[in-house]
Amino acid sequence: MSVLIRRNVKLYFRDKSAVFFSLLAVIIIIGLYALFLGGVWLPSQLTGIPSVDYLMNSWLMAGLLSVVSVTTTMGAFGIMIEDKTRRIDRDFFASPVKRSGIAAGYIGSSFLIGVIMSLITAVLAEFYITSKGGEWLSAESLLTVFGLILLATLTNTSLVCFLVSFFNSQNAFGTASSIIGTLIGFLTGIYLPIGELPASVQTVIKLFPPSHAALLFRQVMMEAPMKTAFAGAPSDTVRQFKEYMGIEFSVGGQELAPWVSVVVLLASAVVFYGLSVLNLSRKKKD
């Protein structure tokens, strides 16, 4: 399995176009934010506050961290699809390694790629925030972000693998990648804040695992700018802003604690990993 992981990681980073298209959704989001969306969703009461750019840049970068672990793992699974179409996978299945082990190898390599790309994104995000007048995250916050990267990537790898396990052609995979790359910005509340959406759509988003990853990233990365921007503000104003911007979720009028989002991500990772291995192993036996 470790040999397969190393092989897939090398193949991914050797293909510069695959790396680029894995990050295309992130590039589009940054471009849209810089050109059009920067101040569109900013509540009127925050206009003119000195730290508002720090606040909104942190909000954007936190959302990007939840997106990049989806798009890069999706790109990494392109290797599995290519192996299927070129029938290279048959050589693997002829080896003594169990089919479940081969499936785990693809999942492991995609997870590793997702973590590497997410860490690079996190570093670039910090440089971007500080270059725009923001502050560096504290050591404790950086460690928390690192832990969230591992958790978010684990969950998204399992989820994406389950989706990809149904594809057997590059055309189907390419179409799915385009659709997911487009939808992920909406489902994580970057293109449009969650508070702008109908209640029924908000409910769907709250059931979507990557949106919980975005929520956790925002809570950590926006803690410092929130304290500055909302110094002396009424608690109701702060709560309304958090719900509007997807910094916290509420169900039935009750705020969801961060540990609930962690449980959602962990449970999703376990469930979709099991389903992915089961589906991939079953298909190879057919």
PDB file of C-alpha atoms in Angstrom:
ATOM      1  CA  MET A   1       0.000   0.000   0.000  1.00  0.00           C
ATOM      2  CA  SER A   2       2.835   2.418   0.831  1.00  0.00           C
ATOM      3  CA  VAL A   3       4.346   1.803  -2.611  1.00  0.00           C
ATOM      4  CA  LEU A   4       1.040   2.704  -4.259  1.00  0.00           C
ATOM      5  CA  ILE A   5       0.763   5.845  -2.128  1.00  0.00           C
ATOM      6  CA  ARG A   6       4.255   7.021  -3.119  1.00  0.00           C
ATOM      7  CA  ARG A   7       3.547   6.259  -6.781  1.00  0.00           C
ATOM      8  CA  ASN A   8       0.301   8.214  -6.829  1.00  0.00           C
ATOM      9  CA  VAL A   9       1.769  11.216  -5.024  1.00  0.00           C
ATOM     10  CA  LYS A  10       4.665  11.388  -7.503  1.00  0.00           C
ATOM     11  CA  LEU A  11       2.314  11.077 -10.481  1.00  0.00           C
ATOM     12  CA  TYR A  12       0.070  13.844  -9.158  1.00  0.00           C
ATOM     13  CA  PHE A  13       2.793  16.428  -8.589  1.00  0.00           C
ATOM     14  CA  ARG A  14       4.515  15.463 -11.843  1.00  0.00           C
ATOM     15  CA  ASP A  15       1.388  16.464 -13.773  1.00  0.00           C
ATOM     16  CA  LYS A  16       1.396  20.264 -13.462  1.00  0.00           C
ATOM     17  CA  SER A  17      -1.929  20.602 -15.283  1.00  0.00           C
ATOM     18  CA  ALA A  18      -3.608  18.290 -12.755  1.00  0.00           C
ATOM     19  CA  VAL A  19      -2.279  20.412  -9.901  1.00  0.00           C
ATOM     20  CA  PHE A  20      -3.468  23.596 -11.615  1.00  0.00           C
ATOM     21  CA  PHE A  21      -6.979  22.328 -12.284  1.00  0.00           C
ATOM     22  CA  SER A  22      -7.203  21.021  -8.722  1.00  0.00           C
ATOM     23  CA  LEU A  23      -6.679  24.598  -7.578  1.00  0.00           C
ATOM     24  CA  LEU A  24      -8.828  26.189 -10.285  1.00  0.00           C
ATOM     25  CA  ALA A  25     -11.870  26.564  -8.020  1.00  0.00           C
ATOM     26  CA  VAL A  26      -9.698  28.308  -5.423  1.00  0.00           C
ATOM     27  CA  ILE A  27      -8.227  30.634  -8.060  1.00  0.00           C
ATOM     28  CA  ILE A  28     -11.717  31.492  -9.327  1.00  0.00           C
ATOM     29  CA  ILE A  29     -12.952  32.237  -5.804  1.00  0.00           C
ATOM     30  CA  ILE A  30     -10.017  34.558  -5.101  1.00  0.00           C
ATOM     31  CA  GLY A  31     -10.540  36.305  -8.438  1.00  0.00           C
ATOM     32  CA  LEU A  32     -14.265  36.799  -7.848  1.00  0.00           C
ATOM     33  CA  TYR A  33     -13.632  38.059  -4.328  1.00  0.00           C
ATOM     34  CA  ALA A  34     -10.966  40.518  -5.446  1.00  0.00           C
ATOM     35  CA  LEU A  35     -12.951  41.841  -8.411  1.00  0.00           C
ATOM     36  CA  PHE A  36     -16.597  41.629  -7.397  1.00  0.00           C
ATOM     37  CA  LEU A  37     -17.478  40.099  -4.047  1.00  0.00           C
ATOM     38  CA  GLY A  38     -15.053  41.833  -1.668  1.00  0.00           C
ATOM     39  CA  GLY A  39     -17.506  44.243  -0.081  1.00  0.00           C
ATOM     40  CA  VAL A  40     -20.819  43.014  -1.452  1.00  0.00           C
ATOM     41  CA  TRP A  41     -21.799  40.923   1.577  1.00  0.00           C
ATOM     42  CA  LEU A  42     -20.343  43.208   4.233  1.00  0.00           C
ATOM     43  CA  PRO A  43     -23.036  44.256   6.734  1.00  0.00           C
ATOM     44  CA  SER A  44     -23.609  48.017   6.725  1.00  0.00           C
ATOM     45  CA  GLN A  45     -22.792  48.367  10.439  1.00  0.00           C
ATOM     46  CA  LEU A  46     -19.207  47.219   9.749  1.00  0.00           C
ATOM     47  CA  THR A  47     -18.518  49.751   7.008  1.00  0.00           C
ATOM     48  CA  GLY A  48     -15.649  52.038   7.964  1.00  0.00           C
ATOM     49  CA  ILE A  49     -14.287  49.843  10.762  1.00  0.00           C
ATOM     50  CA  PRO A  50     -10.451  49.790  10.487  1.00  0.00           C
ATOM     51  CA  SER A  51     -10.198  46.010  10.921  1.00  0.00           C
ATOM     52  CA  VAL A  52     -12.940  45.136   8.434  1.00  0.00           C
ATOM     53  CA  ASP A  53     -10.489  44.000   5.727  1.00  0.00           C
ATOM     54  CA  TYR A  54      -8.724  41.790   8.258  1.00  0.00           C
ATOM     55  CA  LEU A  55     -12.090  40.321   9.229  1.00  0.00           C
ATOM     56  CA  MET A  56     -13.307  39.603   5.703  1.00  0.00           C
ATOM     57  CA  ASN A  57      -9.948  38.355   4.423  1.00  0.00           C
ATOM     58  CA  SER A  58      -9.835  35.884   7.315  1.00  0.00           C
ATOM     59  CA  TRP A  59     -13.387  34.796   6.442  1.00  0.00           C
ATOM     60  CA  LEU A  60     -12.416  34.179   2.816  1.00  0.00           C
ATOM     61  CA  MET A  61      -9.194  32.303   3.570  1.00  0.00           C
ATOM     62  CA  ALA A  62     -10.928  30.076   6.103  1.00  0.00           C
ATOM     63  CA  GLY A  63     -13.465  29.163   3.444  1.00  0.00           C
ATOM     64  CA  LEU A  64     -10.717  28.441   0.926  1.00  0.00           C
ATOM     65  CA  LEU A  65      -9.093  25.955   3.299  1.00  0.00           C
ATOM     66  CA  SER A  66     -12.321  23.966   3.359  1.00  0.00           C
ATOM     67  CA  VAL A  67     -12.557  24.101  -0.444  1.00  0.00           C
ATOM     68  CA  VAL A  68      -8.982  23.138  -1.316  1.00  0.00           C
ATOM     69  CA  SER A  69      -9.188  19.823   0.547  1.00  0.00           C
ATOM     70  CA  VAL A  70     -12.137  18.898  -1.690  1.00  0.00           C
ATOM     71  CA  THR A  71     -10.758  19.997  -5.049  1.00  0.00           C
ATOM     72  CA  THR A  72      -7.222  18.661  -4.565  1.00  0.00           C
ATOM     73  CA  THR A  73      -8.361  15.246  -3.363  1.00  0.00           C
ATOM     74  CA  MET A  74     -10.751  15.161  -6.312  1.00  0.00           C
ATOM     75  CA  GLY A  75      -7.827  15.838  -8.624  1.00  0.00           C
ATOM     76  CA  ALA A  76      -5.749  13.185  -6.887  1.00  0.00           C
ATOM     77  CA  PHE A  77      -8.406  10.551  -7.516  1.00  0.00           C
ATOM     78  CA  GLY A  78      -8.006  11.287 -11.221  1.00  0.00           C
ATOM     79  CA  ILE A  79      -5.037   8.907 -11.046  1.00  0.00           C
ATOM     80  CA  MET A  80      -7.370   6.095 -10.003  1.00  0.00           C
ATOM     81  CA  ILE A  81      -9.704   6.840 -12.908  1.00  0.00           C
ATOM     82  CA  GLU A  82      -6.777   6.925 -15.327  1.00  0.00           C
ATOM     83  CA  ASP A  83      -5.576   3.572 -14.011  1.00  0.00           C
ATOM     84  CA  LYS A  84      -9.055   2.170 -14.654  1.00  0.00           C
ATOM     85  CA  THR A  85      -9.306   3.489 -18.205  1.00  0.00           C
ATOM     86  CA  ARG A  86      -5.787   2.296 -19.087  1.00  0.00           C
ATOM     87  CA  ARG A  87      -6.395  -1.016 -17.268  1.00  0.00           C
ATOM     88  CA  ILE A  88      -3.297  -0.497 -15.160  1.00  0.00           C
ATOM     89  CA  ASP A  89      -5.334  -1.401 -12.103  1.00  0.00           C
ATOM     90  CA  ARG A  90      -5.530  -4.998 -13.329  1.00  0.00           C
ATOM     91  CA  ASP A  91      -1.811  -5.364 -12.657  1.00  0.00           C
ATOM     92  CA  PHE A  92      -2.420  -4.275  -9.070  1.00  0.00           C
ATOM     93  CA  PHE A  93      -5.285  -6.718  -8.632  1.00  0.00           C
ATOM     94  CA  ALA A  94      -3.092  -9.546  -9.909  1.00  0.00           C
ATOM     95  CA  SER A  95      -0.665  -8.901  -7.041  1.00  0.00           C
ATOM     96  CA  PRO A  96      -0.939 -10.552  -3.600  1.00  0.00           C
ATOM     97  CA  VAL A  97      -2.251  -7.290  -2.105  1.00  0.00           C
ATOM     98  CA  LYS A  98      -5.905  -7.387  -1.093  1.00  0.00           C
ATOM     99  CA  ARG A  99      -8.324  -5.269  -3.085  1.00  0.00           C
ATOM    100  CA  SER A 100      -9.254  -3.383   0.060  1.00  0.00           C
ATOM    101  CA  GLY A 101      -5.558  -2.569   0.518  1.00  0.00           C
ATOM    102  CA  ILE A 102      -5.318  -1.204  -3.010  1.00  0.00           C
ATOM    103  CA  ALA A 103      -8.411   0.926  -2.412  1.00  0.00           C
ATOM    104  CA  ALA A 104      -6.842   2.174   0.822  1.00  0.00           C
ATOM    105  CA  GLY A 105      -3.695   3.056  -1.153  1.00  0.00           C
ATOM    106  CA  TYR A 106      -5.628   5.353  -3.467  1.00  0.00           C
ATOM    107  CA  ILE A 107      -7.421   6.907  -0.505  1.00  0.00           C
ATOM    108  CA  GLY A 108      -4.170   7.327   1.427  1.00  0.00           C
ATOM    109  CA  SER A 109      -2.371   9.046  -1.440  1.00  0.00           C
ATOM    110  CA  SER A 110      -5.295  11.403  -2.030  1.00  0.00           C
ATOM    111  CA  PHE A 111      -5.378  12.233   1.676  1.00  0.00           C
ATOM    112  CA  LEU A 112      -1.650  12.991   1.697  1.00  0.00           C
ATOM    113  CA  ILE A 113      -1.952  15.176  -1.406  1.00  0.00           C
ATOM    114  CA  GLY A 114      -4.901  17.015   0.131  1.00  0.00           C
ATOM    115  CA  VAL A 115      -2.955  17.692   3.336  1.00  0.00           C
ATOM    116  CA  ILE A 116       0.117  18.953   1.458  1.00  0.00           C
ATOM    117  CA  MET A 117      -1.921  21.296  -0.734  1.00  0.00           C
ATOM    118  CA  SER A 118      -3.984  22.500   2.231  1.00  0.00           C
ATOM    119  CA  LEU A 119      -0.851  23.300   4.231  1.00  0.00           C
ATOM    120  CA  ILE A 120       0.569  25.259   1.307  1.00  0.00           C
ATOM    121  CA  THR A 121      -2.738  27.119   1.014  1.00  0.00           C
ATOM    122  CA  ALA A 122      -2.732  27.872   4.752  1.00  0.00           C
ATOM    123  CA  VAL A 123       0.758  29.372   4.573  1.00  0.00           C
ATOM    124  CA  LEU A 124      -0.154  31.485   1.537  1.00  0.00           C
ATOM    125  CA  ALA A 125      -3.395  32.531   3.253  1.00  0.00           C
ATOM    126  CA  GLU A 126      -1.477  33.796   6.277  1.00  0.00           C
ATOM    127  CA  PHE A 127       0.886  35.799   4.067  1.00  0.00           C
ATOM    128  CA  TYR A 128      -2.105  37.258   2.219  1.00  0.00           C
ATOM    129  CA  ILE A 129      -3.900  38.251   5.428  1.00  0.00           C
ATOM    130  CA  THR A 130      -0.834  39.894   6.958  1.00  0.00           C
ATOM    131  CA  SER A 131       0.041  41.658   3.685  1.00  0.00           C
ATOM    132  CA  LYS A 132      -3.409  43.267   3.830  1.00  0.00           C
ATOM    133  CA  GLY A 133      -2.914  44.598   7.351  1.00  0.00           C
ATOM    134  CA  GLY A 134      -3.992  41.551   9.339  1.00  0.00           C
ATOM    135  CA  GLU A 135      -2.130  39.683  12.059  1.00  0.00           C
ATOM    136  CA  TRP A 136      -0.438  36.310  12.212  1.00  0.00           C
ATOM    137  CA  LEU A 137      -2.339  33.529  13.910  1.00  0.00           C
ATOM    138  CA  SER A 138      -1.084  32.604  17.361  1.00  0.00           C
ATOM    139  CA  ALA A 139       0.861  29.371  17.817  1.00  0.00           C
ATOM    140  CA  GLU A 140      -2.172  27.767  19.447  1.00  0.00           C
ATOM    141  CA  SER A 141      -4.441  28.802  16.578  1.00  0.00           C
ATOM    142  CA  LEU A 142      -1.930  27.520  14.023  1.00  0.00           C
ATOM    143  CA  LEU A 143      -1.887  24.117  15.711  1.00  0.00           C
ATOM    144  CA  THR A 144      -5.683  24.095  15.722  1.00  0.00           C
ATOM    145  CA  VAL A 145      -5.764  24.958  12.016  1.00  0.00           C
ATOM    146  CA  PHE A 146      -3.303  22.129  11.329  1.00  0.00           C
ATOM    147  CA  GLY A 147      -5.544  19.693  13.197  1.00  0.00           C
ATOM    148  CA  LEU A 148      -8.574  20.940  11.278  1.00  0.00           C
ATOM    149  CA  ILE A 149      -6.703  20.469   7.996  1.00  0.00           C
ATOM    150  CA  LEU A 150      -6.099  16.828   8.884  1.00  0.00           C
ATOM    151  CA  LEU A 151      -9.724  16.329   9.910  1.00  0.00           C
ATOM    152  CA  ALA A 152     -11.238  18.170   6.941  1.00  0.00           C
ATOM    153  CA  THR A 153      -8.981  16.408   4.450  1.00  0.00           C
ATOM    154  CA  LEU A 154      -9.746  13.012   5.978  1.00  0.00           C
ATOM    155  CA  THR A 155     -13.478  13.633   5.686  1.00  0.00           C
ATOM    156  CA  ASN A 156     -13.356  15.116   2.208  1.00  0.00           C
ATOM    157  CA  THR A 157     -11.078  12.355   0.931  1.00  0.00           C
ATOM    158  CA  SER A 158     -13.562   9.726   2.077  1.00  0.00           C
ATOM    159  CA  LEU A 159     -16.522  11.654   0.668  1.00  0.00           C
ATOM    160  CA  VAL A 160     -14.887  12.338  -2.700  1.00  0.00           C
ATOM    161  CA  CYS A 161     -13.648   8.753  -2.980  1.00  0.00           C
ATOM    162  CA  PHE A 162     -17.181   7.463  -2.494  1.00  0.00           C
ATOM    163  CA  LEU A 163     -18.407   9.700  -5.320  1.00  0.00           C
ATOM    164  CA  VAL A 164     -15.495   8.837  -7.614  1.00  0.00           C
ATOM    165  CA  SER A 165     -15.907   5.099  -7.002  1.00  0.00           C
ATOM    166  CA  PHE A 166     -18.955   5.162  -9.289  1.00  0.00           C
ATOM    167  CA  PHE A 167     -17.007   6.538 -12.275  1.00  0.00           C
ATOM    168  CA  ASN A 168     -15.169   4.447 -14.839  1.00  0.00           C
ATOM    169  CA  SER A 169     -14.300   7.010 -17.518  1.00  0.00           C
ATOM    170  CA  GLN A 170     -12.341  10.233 -17.729  1.00  0.00           C
ATOM    171  CA  ASN A 171     -15.323  12.028 -19.281  1.00  0.00           C
ATOM    172  CA  ALA A 172     -17.618  11.220 -16.362  1.00  0.00           C
ATOM    173  CA  PHE A 173     -14.905  12.113 -13.871  1.00  0.00           C
ATOM    174  CA  GLY A 174     -14.127  15.405 -15.625  1.00  0.00           C
ATOM    175  CA  THR A 175     -17.785  16.393 -15.671  1.00  0.00           C
ATOM    176  CA  ALA A 176     -18.191  15.561 -11.991  1.00  0.00           C
ATOM    177  CA  SER A 177     -15.043  17.519 -11.116  1.00  0.00           C
ATOM    178  CA  SER A 178     -16.373  20.593 -12.910  1.00  0.00           C
ATOM    179  CA  ILE A 179     -19.742  20.370 -11.171  1.00  0.00           C
ATOM    180  CA  ILE A 180     -18.223  19.846  -7.726  1.00  0.00           C
ATOM    181  CA  GLY A 181     -15.711  22.648  -8.277  1.00  0.00           C
ATOM    182  CA  THR A 182     -18.590  24.986  -9.091  1.00  0.00           C
ATOM    183  CA  LEU A 183     -20.916  23.906  -6.289  1.00  0.00           C
ATOM    184  CA  ILE A 184     -18.355  23.809  -3.495  1.00  0.00           C
ATOM    185  CA  GLY A 185     -18.129  27.605  -3.337  1.00  0.00           C
ATOM    186  CA  PHE A 186     -21.873  27.842  -2.754  1.00  0.00           C
ATOM    187  CA  LEU A 187     -22.090  24.922  -0.338  1.00  0.00           C
ATOM    188  CA  THR A 188     -19.377  26.375   1.890  1.00  0.00           C
ATOM    189  CA  GLY A 189     -20.928  29.848   1.830  1.00  0.00           C
ATOM    190  CA  ILE A 190     -18.180  31.675  -0.065  1.00  0.00           C
ATOM    191  CA  TYR A 191     -19.995  32.854  -3.185  1.00  0.00           C
ATOM    192  CA  LEU A 192     -23.084  33.680  -1.170  1.00  0.00           C
ATOM    193  CA  PRO A 193     -23.260  33.915   2.644  1.00  0.00           C
ATOM    194  CA  ILE A 194     -25.469  31.268   4.192  1.00  0.00           C
ATOM    195  CA  GLY A 195     -27.697  33.945   5.689  1.00  0.00           C
ATOM    196  CA  GLU A 196     -28.728  35.061   2.189  1.00  0.00           C
ATOM    197  CA  LEU A 197     -30.115  31.635   1.291  1.00  0.00           C
ATOM    198  CA  PRO A 198     -33.632  30.249   1.897  1.00  0.00           C
ATOM    199  CA  ALA A 199     -34.120  28.252   5.094  1.00  0.00           C
ATOM    200  CA  SER A 200     -34.503  24.977   3.168  1.00  0.00           C
ATOM    201  CA  VAL A 201     -31.167  25.490   1.401  1.00  0.00           C
ATOM    202  CA  GLN A 202     -29.499  26.411   4.689  1.00  0.00           C
ATOM    203  CA  THR A 203     -30.697  23.098   6.109  1.00  0.00           C
ATOM    204  CA  VAL A 204     -29.093  21.206   3.223  1.00  0.00           C
ATOM    205  CA  ILE A 205     -25.823  23.084   3.722  1.00  0.00           C
ATOM    206  CA  LYS A 206     -25.805  22.228   7.427  1.00  0.00           C
ATOM    207  CA  LEU A 207     -25.956  18.547   6.448  1.00  0.00           C
ATOM    208  CA  PHE A 208     -22.994  18.912   4.070  1.00  0.00           C
ATOM    209  CA  PRO A 209     -19.723  17.859   5.815  1.00  0.00           C
ATOM    210  CA  PRO A 210     -17.380  20.399   4.115  1.00  0.00           C
ATOM    211  CA  SER A 211     -19.578  23.246   5.380  1.00  0.00           C
ATOM    212  CA  HIS A 212     -18.817  22.124   8.935  1.00  0.00           C
ATOM    213  CA  ALA A 213     -15.104  22.229   8.089  1.00  0.00           C
ATOM    214  CA  ALA A 214     -15.532  25.790   6.797  1.00  0.00           C
ATOM    215  CA  LEU A 215     -17.357  26.722  10.008  1.00  0.00           C
ATOM    216  CA  LEU A 216     -14.548  25.406  12.209  1.00  0.00           C
ATOM    217  CA  PHE A 217     -11.835  27.119  10.155  1.00  0.00           C
ATOM    218  CA  ARG A 218     -13.742  30.407  10.400  1.00  0.00           C
ATOM    219  CA  GLN A 219     -14.177  30.142  14.144  1.00  0.00           C
ATOM    220  CA  VAL A 220     -10.425  29.793  14.612  1.00  0.00           C
ATOM    221  CA  MET A 221      -9.138  32.206  11.969  1.00  0.00           C
ATOM    222  CA  MET A 222     -11.725  34.922  12.668  1.00  0.00           C
ATOM    223  CA  GLU A 223     -11.484  34.895  16.458  1.00  0.00           C
ATOM    224  CA  ALA A 224      -8.965  37.772  16.666  1.00  0.00           C
ATOM    225  CA  PRO A 225     -10.500  40.058  13.999  1.00  0.00           C
ATOM    226  CA  MET A 226     -13.981  39.438  15.448  1.00  0.00           C
ATOM    227  CA  LYS A 227     -12.862  40.732  18.844  1.00  0.00           C
ATOM    228  CA  THR A 228     -11.550  43.919  17.252  1.00  0.00           C
ATOM    229  CA  ALA A 229     -14.397  44.519  14.814  1.00  0.00           C
ATOM    230  CA  PHE A 230     -17.148  43.863  17.359  1.00  0.00           C
ATOM    231  CA  ALA A 231     -15.544  45.413  20.436  1.00  0.00           C
ATOM    232  CA  GLY A 232     -18.397  46.756  22.560  1.00  0.00           C
ATOM    233  CA  ALA A 233     -21.079  45.486  20.159  1.00  0.00           C
ATOM    234  CA  PRO A 234     -24.266  43.857  21.553  1.00  0.00           C
ATOM    235  CA  SER A 235     -24.128  40.064  21.750  1.00  0.00           C
ATOM    236  CA  ASP A 236     -27.165  39.776  19.463  1.00  0.00           C
ATOM    237  CA  THR A 237     -25.329  41.708  16.749  1.00  0.00           C
ATOM    238  CA  VAL A 238     -22.347  39.375  17.004  1.00  0.00           C
ATOM    239  CA  ARG A 239     -24.565  36.290  16.916  1.00  0.00           C
ATOM    240  CA  GLN A 240     -26.500  37.520  13.885  1.00  0.00           C
ATOM    241  CA  PHE A 241     -23.261  38.225  12.010  1.00  0.00           C
ATOM    242  CA  LYS A 242     -21.909  34.756  12.822  1.00  0.00           C
ATOM    243  CA  GLU A 243     -25.055  33.029  11.587  1.00  0.00           C
ATOM    244  CA  TYR A 244     -25.243  35.217   8.482  1.00  0.00           C
ATOM    245  CA  MET A 245     -21.623  34.557   7.486  1.00  0.00           C
ATOM    246  CA  GLY A 246     -21.598  30.848   8.355  1.00  0.00           C
ATOM    247  CA  ILE A 247     -19.339  31.168  11.382  1.00  0.00           C
ATOM    248  CA  GLU A 248     -21.827  29.252  13.482  1.00  0.00           C
ATOM    249  CA  PHE A 249     -24.840  27.056  12.766  1.00  0.00           C
ATOM    250  CA  SER A 250     -28.061  26.941  14.711  1.00  0.00           C
ATOM    251  CA  VAL A 251     -30.745  24.263  14.669  1.00  0.00           C
ATOM    252  CA  GLY A 252     -34.143  24.980  16.146  1.00  0.00           C
ATOM    253  CA  GLY A 253     -32.848  28.267  17.507  1.00  0.00           C
ATOM    254  CA  GLN A 254     -29.991  26.542  19.361  1.00  0.00           C
ATOM    255  CA  GLU A 255     -26.372  27.206  18.448  1.00  0.00           C
ATOM    256  CA  LEU A 256     -24.393  24.097  17.528  1.00  0.00           C
ATOM    257  CA  ALA A 257     -21.278  23.670  19.653  1.00  0.00           C
ATOM    258  CA  PRO A 258     -17.973  23.196  17.762  1.00  0.00           C
ATOM    259  CA  TRP A 259     -17.709  19.602  18.972  1.00  0.00           C
ATOM    260  CA  VAL A 260     -20.896  18.784  17.050  1.00  0.00           C
ATOM    261  CA  SER A 261     -19.194  19.811  13.804  1.00  0.00           C
ATOM    262  CA  VAL A 262     -16.150  17.726  14.748  1.00  0.00           C
ATOM    263  CA  VAL A 263     -18.390  14.703  15.323  1.00  0.00           C
ATOM    264  CA  VAL A 264     -20.126  15.296  11.983  1.00  0.00           C
ATOM    265  CA  LEU A 265     -16.760  15.321  10.208  1.00  0.00           C
ATOM    266  CA  LEU A 266     -15.427  12.249  12.016  1.00  0.00           C
ATOM    267  CA  ALA A 267     -18.624  10.271  11.482  1.00  0.00           C
ATOM    268  CA  SER A 268     -18.714  11.244   7.805  1.00  0.00           C
ATOM    269  CA  ALA A 269     -15.087  10.182   7.381  1.00  0.00           C
ATOM    270  CA  VAL A 270     -15.734   6.750   8.884  1.00  0.00           C
ATOM    271  CA  VAL A 271     -18.983   6.134   6.999  1.00  0.00           C
ATOM    272  CA  PHE A 272     -17.776   7.249   3.577  1.00  0.00           C
ATOM    273  CA  TYR A 273     -14.413   5.512   3.974  1.00  0.00           C
ATOM    274  CA  GLY A 274     -16.197   2.248   4.689  1.00  0.00           C
ATOM    275  CA  LEU A 275     -18.598   2.727   1.782  1.00  0.00           C
ATOM    276  CA  SER A 276     -15.733   3.643  -0.554  1.00  0.00           C
ATOM    277  CA  VAL A 277     -13.640   0.579   0.275  1.00  0.00           C
ATOM    278  CA  LEU A 278     -16.730  -1.632   0.056  1.00  0.00           C
ATOM    279  CA  ASN A 279     -17.746  -0.230  -3.328  1.00  0.00           C
ATOM    280  CA  LEU A 280     -14.257  -0.319  -4.820  1.00  0.00           C
ATOM    281  CA  SER A 281     -13.598  -3.849  -3.564  1.00  0.00           C
ATOM    282  CA  ARG A 282     -16.972  -5.083  -4.817  1.00  0.00           C
ATOM    283  CA  LYS A 283     -16.437  -3.611  -8.269  1.00  0.00           C
ATOM    284  CA  LYS A 284     -13.115  -5.363  -8.689  1.00  0.00           C
ATOM    285  CA  LYS A 285     -14.711  -8.699  -7.899  1.00  0.00           C
ATOM    286  CA  ASP A 286     -17.443  -8.225 -10.536  1.00  0.00           C
TER     287      ASP A 286
END
